[in-house]
Amino acid sequence: MRFRALLAACFVPLALAGCALQPMYAGGAAGAAGQALANVSVAPIQGRAGWLVANELRDRLSVGQSGGGVDDDSARYRLEVRLDDQLEGFGLLNDDTIGRERRTLRARYQLIDTADDSIVLDATAGSDVGIDVVSSEYAVIAAEQTALERLAGEVADRVVTRIALLGRESQ
């Protein structure tokens, strides 16, 4: 039994070395994914949720850049995002009050080549979170805002990951 485990431990690294798996961010800012992310500007997004998502996107797109991101004039791509932010109650209690809420943030985004205004990527991303409704109205409002901030980060992560994958594929 130990011989099999030792044999497997020797051959697994060899098998993995022969596969085509590579780190997505190989090469850092000079790699394909880093270059794709460095050439994207974020168009303004409507509303509070839009402001949060746009800031999260800019933070993630500018990682590793000394200037803190690309300006709108020099960007090769423009990212346009439309959000759908919903807050719905469910989970009725015995006294017919809502005991739980769900906040959902969905984004439809398009990556547009600024040279010819062609759409390079048209996709969606989203996430949701559950919120307990308690007797304190302040606590519920604070939980709703915290949930929105967390969702903005998750949606931004998904959008940036998809753009980085596109950059790797077009390499």
Coordinates of C-alpha atoms in Angstrom, one line a residue:
M1 CA 0.0 0.0 0.0
R2 CA 2.8 2.4 0.8
F3 CA 4.5 1.5 -2.4
R4 CA 1.4 2.6 -4.4
A5 CA 1.2 5.9 -2.5
L6 CA 4.9 6.5 -3.1
L7 CA 4.5 5.7 -6.8
A8 CA 1.5 8.0 -7.2
A9 CA 3.4 10.8 -5.4
C10 CA 6.2 10.4 -7.9
F11 CA 4.0 10.3 -11.1
V12 CA 1.4 13.0 -10.2
P13 CA 3.9 15.9 -10.5
L14 CA 5.1 14.5 -13.8
A15 CA 1.5 14.2 -15.1
L16 CA 0.7 17.8 -14.1
A17 CA 3.8 19.1 -15.7
G18 CA 2.7 17.8 -19.0
C19 CA -0.8 19.4 -18.9
A20 CA -1.5 22.8 -20.2
L21 CA -2.5 24.4 -16.9
Q22 CA -0.8 27.7 -16.3
P23 CA -1.4 30.4 -13.7
M24 CA -3.9 33.0 -15.1
Y25 CA -1.8 35.9 -13.9
A26 CA 1.5 34.5 -15.0
G27 CA 4.0 37.3 -15.8
G28 CA 2.2 39.7 -13.4
A29 CA 1.4 43.1 -15.0
A30 CA 3.5 42.2 -18.1
G31 CA 1.5 39.0 -18.7
A32 CA -1.5 38.6 -21.0
A33 CA -4.1 38.9 -18.2
G34 CA -2.2 41.9 -16.7
Q35 CA -2.0 43.7 -20.0
A36 CA -5.7 43.0 -20.7
L37 CA -6.7 44.5 -17.3
A38 CA -4.3 47.4 -17.6
N39 CA -6.1 48.7 -20.8
V40 CA -9.6 48.9 -19.4
S41 CA -11.4 52.0 -18.3
V42 CA -14.7 51.9 -16.4
A43 CA -17.6 54.0 -17.6
P44 CA -19.7 55.7 -14.8
I45 CA -22.4 53.4 -13.4
Q46 CA -25.8 54.8 -12.1
G47 CA -26.7 54.8 -8.4
R48 CA -25.1 54.0 -5.1
A49 CA -24.6 50.4 -6.1
G50 CA -23.0 51.6 -9.4
W51 CA -20.6 53.8 -7.5
L52 CA -19.6 51.0 -5.3
V53 CA -19.1 48.5 -8.2
A54 CA -17.2 51.1 -10.3
N55 CA -14.8 51.8 -7.4
E56 CA -14.3 48.0 -6.8
L57 CA -13.6 47.5 -10.6
R58 CA -11.1 50.4 -10.7
D59 CA -9.3 49.0 -7.7
R60 CA -9.0 45.6 -9.2
L61 CA -8.1 46.7 -12.7
S62 CA -5.3 49.0 -11.4
V63 CA -3.5 46.5 -9.3
G64 CA 0.2 46.5 -10.1
Q65 CA 0.0 49.8 -12.0
S66 CA 2.0 52.8 -10.6
G67 CA -0.5 55.4 -11.8
G68 CA -3.5 53.8 -10.1
G69 CA -5.3 52.8 -13.3
V70 CA -5.8 53.9 -16.9
D71 CA -7.5 57.1 -17.9
D72 CA -10.5 57.1 -20.3
D73 CA -8.6 58.7 -23.2
S74 CA -5.7 56.2 -23.4
A75 CA -7.7 53.0 -22.6
R76 CA -8.0 50.4 -25.4
Y77 CA -11.2 49.1 -23.9
R78 CA -14.2 50.6 -22.1
L79 CA -16.2 48.6 -19.6
E80 CA -19.9 49.6 -19.5
V81 CA -22.0 48.0 -16.7
R82 CA -25.8 48.1 -16.0
L83 CA -26.8 46.9 -12.6
D84 CA -30.0 45.4 -11.2
D85 CA -30.1 45.7 -7.4
Q86 CA -33.1 44.1 -5.7
L87 CA -34.0 43.7 -2.1
E88 CA -36.9 41.3 -1.4
G89 CA -38.4 40.1 1.8
F90 CA -39.3 36.5 2.5
G91 CA -39.5 34.2 5.5
L92 CA -42.7 35.4 7.2
L93 CA -42.8 35.1 11.0
N94 CA -45.9 34.1 13.1
D95 CA -46.9 37.8 13.4
D96 CA -46.8 38.2 9.6
T97 CA -43.6 40.3 9.6
I98 CA -40.6 39.6 7.4
G99 CA -37.9 37.6 9.1
R100 CA -35.4 37.5 6.3
E101 CA -34.4 39.5 3.2
R102 CA -32.4 38.7 0.1
R103 CA -30.3 41.3 -1.6
T104 CA -29.4 40.5 -5.2
L105 CA -27.0 42.4 -7.4
R106 CA -26.8 41.5 -11.1
A107 CA -24.6 43.2 -13.6
R108 CA -24.8 43.0 -17.4
Y109 CA -21.5 44.3 -18.7
Q110 CA -19.9 44.9 -22.1
L111 CA -16.3 45.3 -22.9
I112 CA -16.0 47.7 -25.9
D113 CA -13.0 48.2 -28.1
T114 CA -12.6 52.0 -28.2
A115 CA -10.9 51.9 -31.6
D116 CA -14.0 50.8 -33.5
D117 CA -16.7 50.7 -30.8
S118 CA -17.1 46.9 -31.3
I119 CA -18.3 44.7 -28.4
V120 CA -15.6 42.3 -27.4
L121 CA -17.4 40.8 -24.5
D122 CA -21.0 40.8 -23.5
A123 CA -21.7 38.9 -20.3
T124 CA -23.5 38.9 -16.9
A125 CA -22.3 38.5 -13.4
G126 CA -24.2 38.5 -10.1
S127 CA -24.5 37.4 -6.6
D128 CA -26.9 37.4 -3.7
V129 CA -26.8 37.4 0.1
G130 CA -29.3 36.7 2.8
I131 CA -30.0 39.2 5.6
D132 CA -31.7 38.6 8.9
V133 CA -34.4 41.1 9.8
V134 CA -34.1 42.0 13.5
S135 CA -36.1 44.3 15.7
S136 CA -33.6 47.2 15.4
E137 CA -34.3 49.2 12.2
Y138 CA -30.8 50.6 12.3
A139 CA -29.3 47.2 12.4
V140 CA -31.3 46.1 9.4
I141 CA -30.3 49.2 7.4
A142 CA -26.6 48.7 8.3
A143 CA -26.9 45.0 7.3
E144 CA -28.4 45.9 3.9
Q145 CA -25.6 48.4 3.2
T146 CA -22.9 46.0 4.3
A147 CA -24.5 43.4 2.0
L148 CA -24.4 45.8 -0.9
E149 CA -20.8 46.6 -0.3
R150 CA -19.9 42.9 -0.2
L151 CA -22.0 42.1 -3.3
A152 CA -20.2 45.0 -5.2
G153 CA -16.9 43.4 -4.4
E154 CA -18.1 39.9 -5.5
V155 CA -19.5 41.2 -8.8
A156 CA -16.4 43.2 -9.5
D157 CA -14.3 40.0 -8.9
R158 CA -16.3 38.0 -11.4
V159 CA -16.2 40.7 -14.0
V160 CA -12.4 41.2 -13.7
T161 CA -11.8 37.4 -13.7
R162 CA -13.8 37.1 -17.0
I163 CA -11.8 40.0 -18.6
A164 CA -8.5 38.4 -17.5
L165 CA -9.6 35.1 -19.0
L166 CA -10.5 36.9 -22.2
G167 CA -7.0 38.4 -22.2
R168 CA -5.4 35.0 -21.7
E169 CA -7.5 33.4 -24.5
S170 CA -6.6 36.1 -27.0
Q171 CA -2.9 35.7 -26.3

